[in-house]
JSON list of C-alpha atoms in Angstrom, two decimals:
[
{"chain": "Q", "resi": 47, "resn": "LYS", "atom": "CA", "xyz": [92.05, 116.82, 78.94]},
{"chain": "Q", "resi": 48, "resn": "ALA", "atom": "CA", "xyz": [91.65, 120.12, 80.75]},
{"chain": "Q", "resi": 49, "resn": "GLY", "atom": "CA", "xyz": [94.71, 121.53, 82.47]},
{"chain": "Q", "resi": 50, "resn": "VAL", "atom": "CA", "xyz": [95.06, 123.05, 85.90]},
{"chain": "Q", "resi": 51, "resn": "THR", "atom": "CA", "xyz": [92.71, 125.99, 86.37]},
{"chain": "Q", "resi": 52, "resn": "GLN", "atom": "CA", "xyz": [93.37, 128.77, 88.82]},
{"chain": "Q", "resi": 53, "resn": "THR", "atom": "CA", "xyz": [90.95, 131.54, 89.66]},
{"chain": "Q", "resi": 54, "resn": "PRO", "atom": "CA", "xyz": [91.02, 134.43, 89.72]},
{"chain": "Q", "resi": 55, "resn": "ARG", "atom": "CA", "xyz": [93.95, 135.34, 87.50]},
{"chain": "Q", "resi": 56, "resn": "TYR", "atom": "CA", "xyz": [94.47, 138.74, 89.08]},
{"chain": "Q", "resi": 57, "resn": "LEU", "atom": "CA", "xyz": [93.58, 140.22, 92.45]},
{"chain": "Q", "resi": 58, "resn": "ILE", "atom": "CA", "xyz": [94.20, 143.52, 94.14]},
{"chain": "Q", "resi": 59, "resn": "LYS", "atom": "CA", "xyz": [93.68, 143.63, 97.88]},
{"chain": "Q", "resi": 60, "resn": "THR", "atom": "CA", "xyz": [94.35, 146.06, 100.69]},
{"chain": "Q", "resi": 61, "resn": "ARG", "atom": "CA", "xyz": [96.64, 145.38, 103.63]},
{"chain": "Q", "resi": 62, "resn": "GLY", "atom": "CA", "xyz": [94.81, 143.65, 106.44]},
{"chain": "Q", "resi": 63, "resn": "GLN", "atom": "CA", "xyz": [92.24, 142.00, 104.19]},
{"chain": "Q", "resi": 64, "resn": "GLN", "atom": "CA", "xyz": [92.05, 138.31, 103.51]},
{"chain": "Q", "resi": 65, "resn": "VAL", "atom": "CA", "xyz": [91.97, 136.49, 100.20]},
{"chain": "Q", "resi": 66, "resn": "THR", "atom": "CA", "xyz": [90.98, 133.07, 98.90]},
{"chain": "Q", "resi": 67, "resn": "LEU", "atom": "CA", "xyz": [92.48, 131.55, 95.78]},
{"chain": "Q", "resi": 68, "resn": "SER", "atom": "CA", "xyz": [91.12, 128.52, 93.98]},
{"chain": "Q", "resi": 69, "resn": "CYS", "atom": "CA", "xyz": [92.72, 125.67, 92.06]},
{"chain": "Q", "resi": 70, "resn": "SER", "atom": "CA", "xyz": [91.04, 122.92, 90.06]},
{"chain": "Q", "resi": 71, "resn": "PRO", "atom": "CA", "xyz": [93.49, 120.11, 89.29]},
{"chain": "Q", "resi": 72, "resn": "ILE", "atom": "CA", "xyz": [93.64, 117.87, 86.26]},
{"chain": "Q", "resi": 73, "resn": "SER", "atom": "CA", "xyz": [90.89, 115.29, 86.34]},
{"chain": "Q", "resi": 74, "resn": "GLY", "atom": "CA", "xyz": [92.05, 112.21, 88.23]},
{"chain": "Q", "resi": 75, "resn": "HIS", "atom": "CA", "xyz": [94.87, 113.99, 90.06]},
{"chain": "Q", "resi": 76, "resn": "ARG", "atom": "CA", "xyz": [94.58, 113.82, 93.83]},
{"chain": "Q", "resi": 77, "resn": "SER", "atom": "CA", "xyz": [97.54, 115.95, 94.84]},
{"chain": "Q", "resi": 78, "resn": "VAL", "atom": "CA", "xyz": [97.51, 119.74, 94.77]},
{"chain": "Q", "resi": 79, "resn": "SER", "atom": "CA", "xyz": [100.51, 121.80, 95.80]},
{"chain": "Q", "resi": 80, "resn": "TRP", "atom": "CA", "xyz": [100.77, 125.55, 96.17]},
{"chain": "Q", "resi": 81, "resn": "TYR", "atom": "CA", "xyz": [103.79, 127.73, 95.50]},
{"chain": "Q", "resi": 82, "resn": "GLN", "atom": "CA", "xyz": [104.55, 131.41, 95.98]},
{"chain": "Q", "resi": 83, "resn": "GLN", "atom": "CA", "xyz": [106.73, 133.15, 93.42]},
{"chain": "Q", "resi": 84, "resn": "THR", "atom": "CA", "xyz": [108.34, 136.50, 94.15]},
{"chain": "Q", "resi": 85, "resn": "PRO", "atom": "CA", "xyz": [111.27, 138.28, 92.49]},
{"chain": "Q", "resi": 86, "resn": "GLY", "atom": "CA", "xyz": [113.30, 138.17, 95.69]},
{"chain": "Q", "resi": 87, "resn": "GLN", "atom": "CA", "xyz": [112.60, 134.68, 97.02]},
{"chain": "Q", "resi": 88, "resn": "GLY", "atom": "CA", "xyz": [111.84, 132.83, 93.80]},
{"chain": "Q", "resi": 89, "resn": "LEU", "atom": "CA", "xyz": [109.53, 129.84, 93.88]},
{"chain": "Q", "resi": 90, "resn": "GLN", "atom": "CA", "xyz": [108.75, 128.61, 97.36]},
{"chain": "Q", "resi": 91, "resn": "PHE", "atom": "CA", "xyz": [106.62, 125.68, 98.42]},
{"chain": "Q", "resi": 92, "resn": "LEU", "atom": "CA", "xyz": [103.60, 126.53, 100.56]},
{"chain": "Q", "resi": 93, "resn": "PHE", "atom": "CA", "xyz": [101.80, 123.25, 101.13]},
{"chain": "Q", "resi": 94, "resn": "GLU", "atom": "CA", "xyz": [100.52, 120.08, 99.52]},
{"chain": "Q", "resi": 95, "resn": "TYR", "atom": "CA", "xyz": [97.12, 118.45, 99.85]},
{"chain": "Q", "resi": 96, "resn": "PHE", "atom": "CA", "xyz": [96.34, 114.86, 98.99]},
{"chain": "Q", "resi": 97, "resn": "SER", "atom": "CA", "xyz": [92.92, 113.29, 99.41]},
{"chain": "Q", "resi": 98, "resn": "GLU", "atom": "CA", "xyz": [91.71, 116.25, 101.48]},
{"chain": "Q", "resi": 99, "resn": "THR", "atom": "CA", "xyz": [94.65, 116.04, 103.91]},
{"chain": "Q", "resi": 100, "resn": "GLN", "atom": "CA", "xyz": [97.61, 118.36, 104.19]},
{"chain": "Q", "resi": 101, "resn": "ARG", "atom": "CA", "xyz": [100.57, 116.13, 103.50]},
{"chain": "Q", "resi": 102, "resn": "ASN", "atom": "CA", "xyz": [103.41, 118.61, 103.47]},
{"chain": "Q", "resi": 103, "resn": "LYS", "atom": "CA", "xyz": [103.96, 122.17, 104.56]},
{"chain": "Q", "resi": 104, "resn": "GLY", "atom": "CA", "xyz": [106.57, 124.81, 103.79]},
{"chain": "Q", "resi": 105, "resn": "ASN", "atom": "CA", "xyz": [107.97, 127.53, 106.01]},
{"chain": "Q", "resi": 106, "resn": "PHE", "atom": "CA", "xyz": [105.22, 130.08, 105.88]},
{"chain": "Q", "resi": 107, "resn": "PRO", "atom": "CA", "xyz": [103.36, 131.75, 108.75]},
{"chain": "Q", "resi": 108, "resn": "GLY", "atom": "CA", "xyz": [99.99, 130.52, 109.92]},
{"chain": "Q", "resi": 109, "resn": "ARG", "atom": "CA", "xyz": [98.28, 133.29, 107.97]},
{"chain": "Q", "resi": 110, "resn": "PHE", "atom": "CA", "xyz": [98.65, 131.00, 104.98]},
{"chain": "Q", "resi": 111, "resn": "SER", "atom": "CA", "xyz": [96.25, 128.10, 105.03]},
{"chain": "Q", "resi": 112, "resn": "GLY", "atom": "CA", "xyz": [94.58, 125.79, 102.61]},
{"chain": "Q", "resi": 113, "resn": "ARG", "atom": "CA", "xyz": [92.13, 123.01, 102.16]},
{"chain": "Q", "resi": 114, "resn": "GLN", "atom": "CA", "xyz": [91.12, 120.41, 99.63]},
{"chain": "Q", "resi": 115, "resn": "PHE", "atom": "CA", "xyz": [87.66, 119.22, 98.80]},
{"chain": "Q", "resi": 116, "resn": "SER", "atom": "CA", "xyz": [86.43, 115.74, 97.94]},
{"chain": "Q", "resi": 117, "resn": "ASN", "atom": "CA", "xyz": [86.59, 116.54, 94.21]},
{"chain": "Q", "resi": 118, "resn": "SER", "atom": "CA", "xyz": [90.32, 117.43, 94.69]},
{"chain": "Q", "resi": 119, "resn": "ARG", "atom": "CA", "xyz": [89.74, 121.13, 94.11]},
{"chain": "Q", "resi": 120, "resn": "SER", "atom": "CA", "xyz": [91.82, 123.19, 96.50]},
{"chain": "Q", "resi": 121, "resn": "GLU", "atom": "CA", "xyz": [91.69, 126.64, 97.99]},
{"chain": "Q", "resi": 122, "resn": "MET", "atom": "CA", "xyz": [94.33, 128.62, 99.75]},
{"chain": "Q", "resi": 123, "resn": "ASN", "atom": "CA", "xyz": [93.61, 131.48, 102.07]},
{"chain": "Q", "resi": 124, "resn": "VAL", "atom": "CA", "xyz": [95.82, 134.30, 103.23]},
{"chain": "Q", "resi": 125, "resn": "SER", "atom": "CA", "xyz": [94.58, 136.32, 106.17]},
{"chain": "Q", "resi": 126, "resn": "THR", "atom": "CA", "xyz": [95.70, 139.75, 107.36]},
{"chain": "Q", "resi": 127, "resn": "LEU", "atom": "CA", "xyz": [97.45, 140.50, 104.10]},
{"chain": "Q", "resi": 128, "resn": "GLU", "atom": "CA", "xyz": [100.82, 142.21, 104.12]},
{"chain": "Q", "resi": 129, "resn": "LEU", "atom": "CA", "xyz": [102.54, 144.09, 101.31]},
{"chain": "Q", "resi": 130, "resn": "GLY", "atom": "CA", "xyz": [105.09, 141.28, 101.13]},
{"chain": "Q", "resi": 131, "resn": "ASP", "atom": "CA", "xyz": [102.37, 138.80, 100.21]},
{"chain": "Q", "resi": 132, "resn": "SER", "atom": "CA", "xyz": [102.24, 140.34, 96.75]},
{"chain": "Q", "resi": 133, "resn": "ALA", "atom": "CA", "xyz": [103.27, 137.50, 94.49]},
{"chain": "Q", "resi": 134, "resn": "LEU", "atom": "CA", "xyz": [102.30, 135.04, 91.81]},
{"chain": "Q", "resi": 135, "resn": "TYR", "atom": "CA", "xyz": [100.64, 132.05, 93.47]},
{"chain": "Q", "resi": 136, "resn": "LEU", "atom": "CA", "xyz": [100.95, 128.86, 91.48]},
{"chain": "Q", "resi": 137, "resn": "CYS", "atom": "CA", "xyz": [99.08, 125.65, 91.95]},
{"chain": "Q", "resi": 138, "resn": "ALA", "atom": "CA", "xyz": [100.42, 122.28, 90.82]},
{"chain": "Q", "resi": 139, "resn": "SER", "atom": "CA", "xyz": [98.46, 119.12, 90.20]},
{"chain": "Q", "resi": 140, "resn": "SER", "atom": "CA", "xyz": [99.90, 115.60, 90.20]},
{"chain": "Q", "resi": 141, "resn": "GLY", "atom": "CA", "xyz": [99.04, 111.97, 90.74]},
{"chain": "Q", "resi": 142, "resn": "GLY", "atom": "CA", "xyz": [100.47, 112.15, 94.22]},
{"chain": "Q", "resi": 143, "resn": "ASN", "atom": "CA", "xyz": [103.60, 110.03, 94.19]},
{"chain": "Q", "resi": 144, "resn": "MET", "atom": "CA", "xyz": [107.19, 110.84, 93.41]},
{"chain": "Q", "resi": 145, "resn": "ASN", "atom": "CA", "xyz": [107.11, 109.13, 90.06]},
{"chain": "Q", "resi": 146, "resn": "THR", "atom": "CA", "xyz": [104.78, 111.65, 88.47]},
{"chain": "Q", "resi": 147, "resn": "GLU", "atom": "CA", "xyz": [105.36, 115.13, 87.21]},
{"chain": "Q", "resi": 148, "resn": "ALA", "atom": "CA", "xyz": [103.52, 118.16, 88.51]},
{"chain": "Q", "resi": 149, "resn": "PHE", "atom": "CA", "xyz": [101.50, 120.26, 86.09]},
{"chain": "Q", "resi": 150, "resn": "PHE", "atom": "CA", "xyz": [101.04, 123.91, 86.91]},
{"chain": "Q", "resi": 151, "resn": "GLY", "atom": "CA", "xyz": [98.26, 126.37, 86.40]},
{"chain": "Q", "resi": 152, "resn": "GLN", "atom": "CA", "xyz": [98.77, 129.90, 85.10]},
{"chain": "Q", "resi": 153, "resn": "GLY", "atom": "CA", "xyz": [98.73, 131.29, 88.59]},
{"chain": "Q", "resi": 154, "resn": "THR", "atom": "CA", "xyz": [96.97, 134.04, 90.45]},
{"chain": "Q", "resi": 155, "resn": "ARG", "atom": "CA", "xyz": [98.75, 137.38, 90.54]},
{"chain": "Q", "resi": 156, "resn": "LEU", "atom": "CA", "xyz": [98.02, 138.95, 93.92]},
{"chain": "Q", "resi": 157, "resn": "THR", "atom": "CA", "xyz": [98.86, 142.58, 94.56]},
{"chain": "Q", "resi": 158, "resn": "VAL", "atom": "CA", "xyz": [98.54, 143.95, 98.07]},
{"chain": "Q", "resi": 159, "resn": "VAL", "atom": "CA", "xyz": [98.32, 147.73, 98.34]},
{"chain": "C", "resi": 46, "resn": "ALA", "atom": "CA", "xyz": [120.36, 120.40, 103.02]},
{"chain": "C", "resi": 47, "resn": "GLN", "atom": "CA", "xyz": [118.60, 120.14, 99.73]},
{"chain": "C", "resi": 48, "resn": "LYS", "atom": "CA", "xyz": [119.32, 122.86, 97.24]},
{"chain": "C", "resi": 49, "resn": "VAL", "atom": "CA", "xyz": [119.24, 123.68, 93.55]},
{"chain": "C", "resi": 50, "resn": "THR", "atom": "CA", "xyz": [121.60, 126.22, 92.06]},
{"chain": "C", "resi": 51, "resn": "GLN", "atom": "CA", "xyz": [121.24, 127.84, 88.68]},
{"chain": "C", "resi": 52, "resn": "ALA", "atom": "CA", "xyz": [124.25, 130.07, 88.52]},
{"chain": "C", "resi": 53, "resn": "GLN", "atom": "CA", "xyz": [123.28, 131.77, 85.27]},
{"chain": "C", "resi": 54, "resn": "THR", "atom": "CA", "xyz": [120.78, 134.52, 86.01]},
{"chain": "C", "resi": 55, "resn": "GLU", "atom": "CA", "xyz": [120.39, 135.72, 82.45]},
{"chain": "C", "resi": 56, "resn": "ILE", "atom": "CA", "xyz": [121.60, 134.46, 79.09]},
{"chain": "C", "resi": 57, "resn": "SER", "atom": "CA", "xyz": [121.22, 136.26, 75.80]},
{"chain": "C", "resi": 58, "resn": "VAL", "atom": "CA", "xyz": [121.86, 134.53, 72.48]},
{"chain": "C", "resi": 59, "resn": "VAL", "atom": "CA", "xyz": [121.14, 135.14, 68.84]},
{"chain": "C", "resi": 60, "resn": "GLU", "atom": "CA", "xyz": [118.68, 132.89, 67.09]},
{"chain": "C", "resi": 61, "resn": "LYS", "atom": "CA", "xyz": [120.13, 129.57, 65.88]},
{"chain": "C", "resi": 62, "resn": "GLU", "atom": "CA", "xyz": [122.87, 129.56, 68.49]},
{"chain": "C", "resi": 63, "resn": "ASP", "atom": "CA", "xyz": [123.10, 126.61, 70.86]},
{"chain": "C", "resi": 64, "resn": "VAL", "atom": "CA", "xyz": [122.72, 127.40, 74.55]},
{"chain": "C", "resi": 65, "resn": "THR", "atom": "CA", "xyz": [123.26, 125.37, 77.71]},
{"chain": "C", "resi": 66, "resn": "LEU", "atom": "CA", "xyz": [121.53, 126.12, 80.99]},
{"chain": "C", "resi": 67, "resn": "ASP", "atom": "CA", "xyz": [123.35, 124.83, 84.05]},
{"chain": "C", "resi": 68, "resn": "CYS", "atom": "CA", "xyz": [121.80, 123.20, 87.10]},
{"chain": "C", "resi": 69, "resn": "VAL", "atom": "CA", "xyz": [123.61, 121.88, 90.16]},
{"chain": "C", "resi": 70, "resn": "TYR", "atom": "CA", "xyz": [121.74, 120.17, 92.97]},
{"chain": "C", "resi": 71, "resn": "GLU", "atom": "CA", "xyz": [122.42, 119.02, 96.51]},
{"chain": "C", "resi": 72, "resn": "THR", "atom": "CA", "xyz": [120.68, 116.20, 98.31]},
{"chain": "C", "resi": 73, "resn": "ARG", "atom": "CA", "xyz": [121.61, 113.40, 100.67]},
{"chain": "C", "resi": 74, "resn": "ASP", "atom": "CA", "xyz": [118.82, 111.17, 99.45]},
{"chain": "C", "resi": 75, "resn": "THR", "atom": "CA", "xyz": [119.59, 108.31, 97.11]},
{"chain": "C", "resi": 76, "resn": "THR", "atom": "CA", "xyz": [116.15, 108.52, 95.54]},
{"chain": "C", "resi": 77, "resn": "TYR", "atom": "CA", "xyz": [115.22, 111.81, 94.01]},
{"chain": "C", "resi": 78, "resn": "TYR", "atom": "CA", "xyz": [113.84, 113.34, 90.86]},
{"chain": "C", "resi": 79, "resn": "LEU", "atom": "CA", "xyz": [115.03, 116.27, 88.82]},
{"chain": "C", "resi": 80, "resn": "PHE", "atom": "CA", "xyz": [112.87, 118.44, 86.62]},
{"chain": "C", "resi": 81, "resn": "TRP", "atom": "CA", "xyz": [113.09, 121.27, 84.17]},
{"chain": "C", "resi": 82, "resn": "TYR", "atom": "CA", "xyz": [110.25, 123.73, 83.72]},
{"chain": "C", "resi": 83, "resn": "LYS", "atom": "CA", "xyz": [109.80, 126.62, 81.31]},
{"chain": "C", "resi": 84, "resn": "GLN", "atom": "CA", "xyz": [107.96, 129.76, 82.38]},
{"chain": "C", "resi": 85, "resn": "PRO", "atom": "CA", "xyz": [106.84, 131.98, 79.50]},
{"chain": "C", "resi": 86, "resn": "PRO", "atom": "CA", "xyz": [105.54, 135.51, 80.19]},
{"chain": "C", "resi": 87, "resn": "SER", "atom": "CA", "xyz": [102.04, 134.11, 80.73]},
{"chain": "C", "resi": 88, "resn": "GLY", "atom": "CA", "xyz": [103.28, 132.73, 84.05]},
{"chain": "C", "resi": 89, "resn": "GLU", "atom": "CA", "xyz": [102.41, 129.07, 83.75]},
{"chain": "C", "resi": 90, "resn": "LEU", "atom": "CA", "xyz": [105.21, 126.61, 84.48]},
{"chain": "C", "resi": 91, "resn": "VAL", "atom": "CA", "xyz": [105.46, 124.23, 81.56]},
{"chain": "C", "resi": 92, "resn": "PHE", "atom": "CA", "xyz": [106.85, 120.78, 82.32]},
{"chain": "C", "resi": 93, "resn": "LEU", "atom": "CA", "xyz": [109.79, 119.81, 80.11]},
{"chain": "C", "resi": 94, "resn": "ILE", "atom": "CA", "xyz": [111.40, 116.72, 81.62]},
{"chain": "C", "resi": 95, "resn": "ARG", "atom": "CA", "xyz": [111.64, 114.49, 84.69]},
{"chain": "C", "resi": 96, "resn": "ARG", "atom": "CA", "xyz": [114.65, 112.33, 85.48]},
{"chain": "C", "resi": 97, "resn": "ASN", "atom": "CA", "xyz": [115.03, 109.98, 88.44]},
{"chain": "C", "resi": 98, "resn": "SER", "atom": "CA", "xyz": [118.28, 109.46, 90.30]},
{"chain": "C", "resi": 99, "resn": "PHE", "atom": "CA", "xyz": [118.76, 105.93, 89.01]},
{"chain": "C", "resi": 100, "resn": "ASP", "atom": "CA", "xyz": [118.61, 106.86, 85.37]},
{"chain": "C", "resi": 101, "resn": "GLU", "atom": "CA", "xyz": [121.67, 108.71, 84.14]},
{"chain": "C", "resi": 102, "resn": "GLN", "atom": "CA", "xyz": [120.88, 108.31, 80.48]},
{"chain": "C", "resi": 103, "resn": "ASN", "atom": "CA", "xyz": [120.96, 111.55, 78.59]},
{"chain": "C", "resi": 104, "resn": "GLU", "atom": "CA", "xyz": [117.80, 112.45, 76.78]},
{"chain": "C", "resi": 105, "resn": "ILE", "atom": "CA", "xyz": [117.05, 114.25, 73.56]},
{"chain": "C", "resi": 106, "resn": "SER", "atom": "CA", "xyz": [113.69, 115.61, 72.56]},
{"chain": "C", "resi": 107, "resn": "GLY", "atom": "CA", "xyz": [113.78, 117.54, 69.33]},
{"chain": "C", "resi": 108, "resn": "ARG", "atom": "CA", "xyz": [116.00, 120.58, 69.86]},
{"chain": "C", "resi": 109, "resn": "TYR", "atom": "CA", "xyz": [116.17, 119.94, 73.61]},
{"chain": "C", "resi": 110, "resn": "SER", "atom": "CA", "xyz": [118.66, 117.67, 75.33]},
{"chain": "C", "resi": 111, "resn": "TRP", "atom": "CA", "xyz": [119.54, 116.99, 78.94]},
{"chain": "C", "resi": 112, "resn": "ASN", "atom": "CA", "xyz": [122.81, 115.82, 80.47]},
{"chain": "C", "resi": 113, "resn": "PHE", "atom": "CA", "xyz": [122.47, 114.23, 83.91]},
{"chain": "C", "resi": 114, "resn": "GLN", "atom": "CA", "xyz": [125.73, 113.53, 85.75]},
{"chain": "C", "resi": 115, "resn": "LYS", "atom": "CA", "xyz": [125.50, 112.25, 89.32]},
{"chain": "C", "resi": 116, "resn": "SER", "atom": "CA", "xyz": [129.27, 112.50, 89.76]},
{"chain": "C", "resi": 117, "resn": "THR", "atom": "CA", "xyz": [129.04, 116.28, 89.52]},
{"chain": "C", "resi": 118, "resn": "SER", "atom": "CA", "xyz": [125.43, 116.59, 90.78]},
{"chain": "C", "resi": 119, "resn": "SER", "atom": "CA", "xyz": [124.47, 118.37, 87.60]},
{"chain": "C", "resi": 120, "resn": "PHE", "atom": "CA", "xyz": [121.48, 118.25, 85.30]},
{"chain": "C", "resi": 121, "resn": "ASN", "atom": "CA", "xyz": [122.18, 120.60, 82.42]},
{"chain": "C", "resi": 122, "resn": "PHE", "atom": "CA", "xyz": [119.78, 121.55, 79.65]},
{"chain": "C", "resi": 123, "resn": "THR", "atom": "CA", "xyz": [120.84, 122.36, 76.11]},
{"chain": "C", "resi": 124, "resn": "ILE", "atom": "CA", "xyz": [118.75, 124.00, 73.42]},
{"chain": "C", "resi": 125, "resn": "THR", "atom": "CA", "xyz": [120.12, 123.45, 69.95]},
{"chain": "C", "resi": 126, "resn": "ALA", "atom": "CA", "xyz": [119.48, 126.03, 67.23]},
{"chain": "C", "resi": 127, "resn": "SER", "atom": "CA", "xyz": [117.61, 128.33, 69.58]},
{"chain": "C", "resi": 128, "resn": "GLN", "atom": "CA", "xyz": [114.50, 130.17, 68.43]},
{"chain": "C", "resi": 129, "resn": "VAL", "atom": "CA", "xyz": [112.84, 133.37, 69.59]},
{"chain": "C", "resi": 130, "resn": "VAL", "atom": "CA", "xyz": [109.99, 131.28, 71.04]},
{"chain": "C", "resi": 131, "resn": "ASP", "atom": "CA", "xyz": [112.48, 129.72, 73.44]},
{"chain": "C", "resi": 132, "resn": "SER", "atom": "CA", "xyz": [112.72, 133.03, 75.27]},
{"chain": "C", "resi": 133, "resn": "ALA", "atom": "CA", "xyz": [111.47, 132.37, 78.79]},
{"chain": "C", "resi": 134, "resn": "VAL", "atom": "CA", "xyz": [112.60, 131.71, 82.33]},
{"chain": "C", "resi": 135, "resn": "TYR", "atom": "CA", "xyz": [113.80, 128.16, 82.86]},
{"chain": "C", "resi": 136, "resn": "PHE", "atom": "CA", "xyz": [113.71, 126.46, 86.23]},
{"chain": "C", "resi": 137, "resn": "CYS", "atom": "CA", "xyz": [115.49, 123.36, 87.43]},
{"chain": "C", "resi": 138, "resn": "ALA", "atom": "CA", "xyz": [113.81, 121.60, 90.36]},
{"chain": "C", "resi": 139, "resn": "LEU", "atom": "CA", "xyz": [114.47, 118.76, 92.78]},
{"chain": "C", "resi": 140, "resn": "LEU", "atom": "CA", "xyz": [112.02, 116.38, 94.42]},
{"chain": "C", "resi": 141, "resn": "HIS", "atom": "CA", "xyz": [113.66, 114.35, 97.14]},
{"chain": "C", "resi": 142, "resn": "GLY", "atom": "CA", "xyz": [112.78, 111.78, 99.75]},
{"chain": "C", "resi": 143, "resn": "SER", "atom": "CA", "xyz": [109.68, 109.66, 99.98]},
{"chain": "C", "resi": 144, "resn": "GLY", "atom": "CA", "xyz": [107.96, 112.00, 102.41]},
{"chain": "C", "resi": 145, "resn": "ASN", "atom": "CA", "xyz": [108.26, 115.09, 100.31]},
{"chain": "C", "resi": 146, "resn": "THR", "atom": "CA", "xyz": [105.90, 114.35, 97.48]},
{"chain": "C", "resi": 147, "resn": "GLY", "atom": "CA", "xyz": [104.67, 117.54, 95.93]},
{"chain": "C", "resi": 148, "resn": "LYS", "atom": "CA", "xyz": [107.42, 119.63, 97.46]},
{"chain": "C", "resi": 149, "resn": "LEU", "atom": "CA", "xyz": [109.60, 120.76, 94.60]},
{"chain": "C", "resi": 150, "resn": "ILE", "atom": "CA", "xyz": [112.73, 122.70, 95.42]},
{"chain": "C", "resi": 151, "resn": "PHE", "atom": "CA", "xyz": [113.41, 125.17, 92.66]},
{"chain": "C", "resi": 152, "resn": "GLY", "atom": "CA", "xyz": [116.53, 126.94, 91.54]},
{"chain": "C", "resi": 153, "resn": "GLN", "atom": "CA", "xyz": [116.39, 130.69, 91.08]},
{"chain": "C", "resi": 154, "resn": "GLY", "atom": "CA", "xyz": [115.78, 130.34, 87.38]},
{"chain": "C", "resi": 155, "resn": "THR", "atom": "CA", "xyz": [117.67, 131.38, 84.26]},
{"chain": "C", "resi": 156, "resn": "THR", "atom": "CA", "xyz": [116.16, 134.00, 82.00]},
{"chain": "C", "resi": 157, "resn": "LEU", "atom": "CA", "xyz": [116.90, 133.15, 78.39]},
{"chain": "C", "resi": 158, "resn": "GLN", "atom": "CA", "xyz": [116.54, 135.81, 75.73]},
{"chain": "C", "resi": 159, "resn": "VAL", "atom": "CA", "xyz": [116.82, 134.70, 72.14]},
{"chain": "C", "resi": 160, "resn": "LYS", "atom": "CA", "xyz": [117.23, 137.61, 69.76]},
{"chain": "C", "resi": 161, "resn": "PRO", "atom": "CA", "xyz": [116.24, 137.39, 66.10]}
]
């Protein structure tokens, strides 16, 4: 069974640009969550999508957005990039209820210069 | 407020030593789940264990064991006879409330270095 796949693995962008990250969950999983990991703030929840609907959202500005497609693949977009957006972005895939564990991808390392 | 505290920022041990990673959580919910994840240098978070709030049984899996105590709101993780391959960052996480599926609250992580 294939794991969670995130693309690309590494990205370098310039301030003011926008970026789109992709996540393909484990086959059969309908929930995809996104997390931002930075040395200062640790792991922080961005949002969760389930059956193409945003089900939960963390405390991030509107520049961070996402969507989920009918095949459960998800994308997150960050517009008007800031230096502070440099982070490891992790995607988690799960069955969608509390009684299941979340499996994570290897992440996308975004560097904003 | 919901919170997870891992007070140990870094731990360094010599191979074959036992090591315990501490995790203390806060939640007002009666139904919640606790997790431990391992993050090797590659960056991926590797699932280790899930425990729900109604199951206080300790668990052992090979060299790993977990001690869940609701009375002290703790969910500690012990590695017996540590190995160099155990070197990683370990995260404790909380999933609480029926409306918060997918929203894990993580501790700050404990970096474990196992020296040969």
